[in-house]
Each structure stands twice: as structure tokens, then as C-alpha cells.
Short mmCIF file of C-alpha atoms in Angstrom, two decimals:
data_model
loop_
_atom_site.label_atom_id
_atom_site.label_comp_id
_atom_site.label_asym_id
_atom_site.label_seq_id
_atom_site.Cartn_x
_atom_site.Cartn_y
_atom_site.Cartn_z
CA UNK A 1 87.41 84.03 94.34
CA UNK A 2 90.83 85.52 93.81
CA UNK A 3 92.97 83.14 91.77
CA UNK A 4 96.35 82.93 90.12
CA UNK A 5 96.92 80.36 87.37
CA UNK A 6 100.27 79.68 85.78
CA UNK A 7 101.06 77.85 82.57
CA UNK A 8 102.66 75.69 81.51
CA UNK A 9 103.26 73.62 84.65
CA UNK A 10 106.62 72.54 83.28
CA UNK A 11 108.79 73.76 80.44
CA UNK A 12 111.91 72.18 79.02
CA UNK A 13 114.16 74.34 76.85
CA UNK A 14 117.48 73.95 75.19
CA UNK A 15 120.10 76.48 76.15
CA UNK A 16 119.51 79.57 74.03
CA UNK A 17 115.89 78.69 73.21
CA UNK A 18 113.73 81.65 74.20
CA UNK A 19 110.20 81.23 75.54
CA UNK A 20 107.52 82.76 77.76
CA UNK A 21 105.73 81.78 80.94
CA UNK A 22 102.17 82.87 81.59
CA UNK A 23 100.39 84.02 84.74
CA UNK A 24 96.70 84.84 84.64
CA UNK A 25 94.86 86.35 87.59
CA UNK A 26 91.27 87.08 88.52
CA UNK A 27 91.86 89.64 91.27
CA UNK A 28 90.20 92.94 90.46
CA UNK A 29 91.76 96.16 91.57
CA UNK A 30 95.23 94.74 91.19
CA UNK A 31 97.63 96.08 93.82
CA UNK A 32 100.73 94.62 92.24
CA UNK A 33 101.85 91.40 90.56
CA UNK A 34 104.98 89.71 91.80
CA UNK A 35 107.36 87.24 90.18
CA UNK A 36 109.57 85.04 92.32
CA UNK A 37 112.09 82.35 91.52
CA UNK A 38 112.27 79.23 93.69
CA UNK A 39 115.15 76.78 93.61
CA UNK A 40 114.67 73.25 95.00
CA UNK A 41 114.65 73.22 98.80
CA UNK A 42 114.80 77.01 99.02
CA UNK A 43 112.44 79.86 99.68
CA UNK A 44 111.14 82.08 96.89
CA UNK A 45 113.50 84.80 95.71
CA UNK A 46 112.04 88.10 94.54
CA UNK A 47 112.40 89.02 90.86
CA UNK A 48 109.92 91.75 89.87
CA UNK A 49 106.87 93.73 90.88
CA UNK A 50 104.52 95.12 88.23
CA UNK A 51 101.75 97.56 89.09
CA UNK A 52 99.92 98.62 85.94
CA UNK A 53 98.99 97.30 82.51
CA UNK A 54 101.70 97.99 79.98
CA UNK A 55 104.47 98.00 82.54
CA UNK A 56 107.63 96.03 81.76
CA UNK A 57 110.68 95.18 83.87
CA UNK A 58 113.90 93.45 82.92
CA UNK A 59 116.66 91.65 84.74
CA UNK A 60 119.40 89.94 82.79
CA UNK A 61 117.67 87.38 80.53
CA UNK A 62 114.25 87.89 82.10
CA UNK A 63 111.57 90.39 81.14
CA UNK A 64 108.19 90.63 82.85
CA UNK A 65 105.17 92.27 81.26
CA UNK A 66 101.66 92.96 82.52
CA UNK A 67 98.23 93.28 80.93
CA UNK A 68 94.85 93.70 82.60
CA UNK A 69 94.37 89.94 82.92
CA UNK A 70 97.78 88.34 82.78
CA UNK A 71 101.50 88.66 83.04
CA UNK A 72 104.25 87.09 81.00
CA UNK A 73 107.77 86.24 82.00
CA UNK A 74 109.89 86.18 78.86
CA UNK A 75 113.18 84.31 79.00
CA UNK A 76 115.65 85.22 76.28
CA UNK A 77 118.48 82.84 75.42
CA UNK A 78 118.21 80.93 78.71
CA UNK A 79 121.14 79.23 80.38
CA UNK A 80 121.12 76.11 82.57
CA UNK A 81 121.40 78.30 85.67
CA UNK A 82 117.97 79.73 84.84
CA UNK A 83 116.48 76.35 85.72
CA UNK A 84 114.07 76.86 88.63
CA UNK A 85 110.39 77.15 89.43
CA UNK A 86 109.01 80.58 88.63
CA UNK A 87 106.16 81.75 90.83
CA UNK A 88 103.63 84.46 90.22
CA UNK A 89 101.75 86.09 93.12
CA UNK A 90 99.21 88.83 93.77
CA UNK A 91 97.77 90.40 96.91
CA UNK A 92 94.10 89.50 97.41
CA UNK A 93 91.50 92.13 96.65
CA UNK A 94 90.31 92.17 100.23
CA UNK A 95 92.68 92.19 103.13
CA UNK A 96 94.92 95.12 103.73
CA UNK A 97 97.75 93.25 105.35
CA UNK A 98 101.09 93.76 103.80
CA UNK A 99 102.68 90.72 102.29
CA UNK A 100 99.57 88.55 102.12
CA UNK A 101 100.14 87.04 98.69
CA UNK A 102 98.20 84.51 96.64
CA UNK A 103 100.71 82.36 94.77
CA UNK A 104 100.27 80.33 91.63
CA UNK A 105 101.55 76.76 91.47
CA UNK A 106 104.48 77.88 89.40
CA UNK A 107 106.18 76.89 86.18
CA UNK A 108 109.10 74.51 86.55
CA UNK A 109 111.69 75.51 83.98
CA UNK A 110 114.48 73.17 82.94
CA UNK A 111 117.18 74.43 80.60
CA UNK A 112 119.42 71.79 79.07
CA UNK A 113 122.92 72.60 77.87
CA UNK B 1 123.71 90.42 101.55
CA UNK B 2 121.44 90.12 104.61
CA UNK B 3 119.20 87.11 104.70
CA UNK B 4 116.39 85.52 106.67
CA UNK B 5 117.59 82.57 108.71
CA UNK B 6 115.39 79.66 109.75
CA UNK B 7 116.07 76.85 112.17
CA UNK B 8 115.90 73.93 112.18
CA UNK B 9 116.06 73.04 108.50
CA UNK B 10 114.26 69.78 109.22
CA UNK B 11 111.96 68.87 112.10
CA UNK B 12 110.37 65.50 112.69
CA UNK B 13 107.69 65.20 115.33
CA UNK B 14 104.96 62.89 116.51
CA UNK B 15 101.33 63.76 115.97
CA UNK B 16 99.97 65.73 118.92
CA UNK B 17 103.33 67.18 119.91
CA UNK B 18 104.11 70.87 120.03
CA UNK B 19 106.71 72.32 117.69
CA UNK B 20 108.34 75.72 117.51
CA UNK B 21 109.84 76.92 114.28
CA UNK B 22 112.35 79.73 114.56
CA UNK B 23 113.29 82.56 112.28
CA UNK B 24 115.67 85.48 112.40
CA UNK B 25 114.35 88.14 110.00
CA UNK B 26 116.55 90.75 108.37
CA UNK B 27 117.53 93.16 111.12
CA UNK B 28 115.97 96.42 109.92
CA UNK B 29 112.75 94.86 108.67
CA UNK B 30 109.49 95.59 110.43
CA UNK B 31 107.03 93.19 108.79
CA UNK B 32 107.19 89.45 109.34
CA UNK B 33 105.32 86.56 107.78
CA UNK B 34 104.89 82.83 107.81
CA UNK B 35 104.00 80.87 104.71
CA UNK B 36 103.79 77.14 104.14
CA UNK B 37 104.11 74.87 101.12
CA UNK B 38 102.74 71.36 101.16
CA UNK B 39 104.69 69.11 98.80
CA UNK B 40 103.58 69.72 95.23
CA UNK B 41 101.18 72.50 96.15
CA UNK B 42 101.14 76.28 96.20
CA UNK B 43 102.94 78.50 98.64
CA UNK B 44 100.20 79.59 101.09
CA UNK B 45 100.01 82.61 103.37
CA UNK B 46 99.57 81.88 107.07
CA UNK B 47 100.06 85.08 109.03
CA UNK B 48 101.57 88.55 109.01
CA UNK B 49 102.99 90.33 112.04
CA UNK B 50 103.76 93.98 112.58
CA UNK B 51 104.35 96.15 115.61
CA UNK B 52 104.21 93.13 117.92
CA UNK B 53 100.83 91.93 116.84
CA UNK B 54 99.17 89.86 114.15
CA UNK B 55 97.98 92.10 111.32
CA UNK B 56 96.32 89.40 109.25
CA UNK B 57 95.89 85.64 109.25
CA UNK B 58 94.51 83.09 106.86
CA UNK B 59 91.92 80.39 107.49
CA UNK B 60 94.76 77.92 107.88
CA UNK B 61 96.06 79.81 110.92
CA UNK B 62 93.64 78.42 113.50
CA UNK B 63 93.88 78.23 117.29
CA UNK B 64 96.60 75.60 117.05
CA UNK B 65 98.98 78.17 115.62
CA UNK B 66 100.60 81.13 117.33
CA UNK B 67 103.41 83.54 116.56
CA UNK B 68 105.69 85.49 118.79
CA UNK B 69 108.58 87.89 118.63
CA UNK B 70 110.18 87.08 121.97
CA UNK B 71 113.09 89.48 121.56
CA UNK B 72 114.45 91.96 119.07
CA UNK B 73 115.70 89.40 116.62
CA UNK B 74 113.68 86.17 116.66
CA UNK B 75 110.26 85.42 115.22
CA UNK B 76 108.65 82.08 116.01
CA UNK B 77 105.76 79.96 114.83
CA UNK B 78 104.31 77.50 117.32
CA UNK B 79 102.01 74.64 116.48
CA UNK B 80 100.47 73.40 119.72
CA UNK B 81 99.26 69.95 118.75
CA UNK B 82 100.57 68.86 115.39
CA UNK B 83 98.47 66.93 112.90
CA UNK B 84 99.55 64.82 109.97
CA UNK B 85 98.29 67.50 107.60
CA UNK B 86 100.66 70.05 109.15
CA UNK B 87 103.52 68.33 107.34
CA UNK B 88 104.90 70.96 104.98
CA UNK B 89 107.76 73.32 104.31
CA UNK B 90 107.31 76.43 106.45
CA UNK B 91 108.84 79.66 105.20
CA UNK B 92 109.48 82.76 107.20
CA UNK B 93 109.67 86.07 105.35
CA UNK B 94 110.30 89.69 106.18
CA UNK B 95 110.04 93.04 104.46
CA UNK B 96 110.84 96.64 105.24
CA UNK B 97 108.10 98.41 103.35
CA UNK B 98 104.92 96.44 103.89
CA UNK B 99 102.27 96.50 101.19
CA UNK B 100 103.28 95.75 97.64
CA UNK B 101 106.94 95.45 98.38
CA UNK B 102 109.18 92.48 98.03
CA UNK B 103 109.39 89.77 100.61
CA UNK B 104 112.66 88.16 101.61
CA UNK B 105 112.15 84.47 102.32
CA UNK B 106 114.21 82.11 104.40
CA UNK B 107 115.19 78.66 103.18
CA UNK B 108 112.41 77.05 105.17
CA UNK B 109 111.87 74.38 107.81
CA UNK B 110 110.67 71.03 106.52
CA UNK B 111 108.21 69.75 109.13
CA UNK B 112 107.31 66.09 109.08
CA UNK B 113 104.53 64.92 111.40
CA UNK B 114 104.43 61.15 111.95
#
């Protein structure tokens, strides 16, 4: 069964304290791994797509990396405004429909000033 | 920046009643989706819609659910006879490239079935 598992479930950081979030997946024949940010009461907001092992993408204080089994979202010197739930998602192995994504439960990040 | 708009933001209904959730996708997008998120659980795919027909649906999307694009701008999700377990946040999303491209999500409709 295709699965996406994120850890930790929750992470509390002090402002400026760098850390990483993990996303492991069991889908074979990966057709892309997506990171989204979700603020309370809002829909997910796209951050990155990674397609192949070794690929890295950066946006401000965030950097996403991908291996054959997992992805990491590295947060460097976070600020309170980085507080959100970070979601990882992959398309299932079977099912050709565009936009059918399997989401993880997310990591809730809290950054204290 | 263009955005996906959903109405209403909150909907309360009685079990067994029909509800229609409305969405206005981004205007030049061609692919439309509904997802739902039960409180404390994962965001789950319901259905995708392209070229005026359903392109894929999940096991959740049974005969009680239907989608429609009644005009050039709106995209709706109808639940014919709501159940308690339909209570969730429902998100509409759209994209312009289809497979492996980013989805733009609306802010959601919180559906509460009593």
C-alpha cells in the first residue's frame, strides 16, 4: 500500500534554531514528491516539487532534499512566521489522474521568538 | 495573485440533507479537484475533474457525491444525503498543468453534519 509518513508530528523550535522534518514514502516509481505548508484554517500552499534522488530545492529559509526512500525539509534559522503544519505528498503508483495526491499527516512546527 | 475561492466558509446541516459546496477555481486552470480533511487527520483526495468529466475518484467518493461545472467559472461538490462522518473541511483545488504540477487550494468549507 502506498504510504507517506512524516516525523516528528510536532516540533517546537526557538527562533534561529535550525532543524529538519522528515517524510518517508513507500510508493515505488516515484512521480514526484510535494511539500506544502498549511496554516490553521487554510488550504495547503505549495512549496516544492522534487522528482529524483539527489535533487534539492530552496526557498528562503527552507530547503527540500530527496533520496530514494525519504525527503527532508530543512529549516535554517527559522522565524515565528515559519510556524505552520508542513505536509508531504506523493502521487500513488497506480492511477494516472493528475493531482491525486497521498498526503502525510504533517509536522506541526512552532517557532518561538 | 489569483486564488481559488470557496463558499461558504462554514456550513451546518442536518443528517440526511443535501449540501452543495461551491468553488471558483483560478480562471485559466483546466484541472479541478476536491479534497477533504477530517479534524486531526490527513488531507484526502476525493475526485479530479477535467474536460467536463471525472478523471479519477477515490473510494470515499461514492454515489452520495457528485461534482459539476455548471458554467465557465464554478465547480461544485454535492453530497446528496449527508452523514455524520461527512463532517470535515472540504478543499477545492485547481491546476493548469495536470500531473506532477502544483495544486492551488482554496481556504476550504468547514462542513458540520448534526
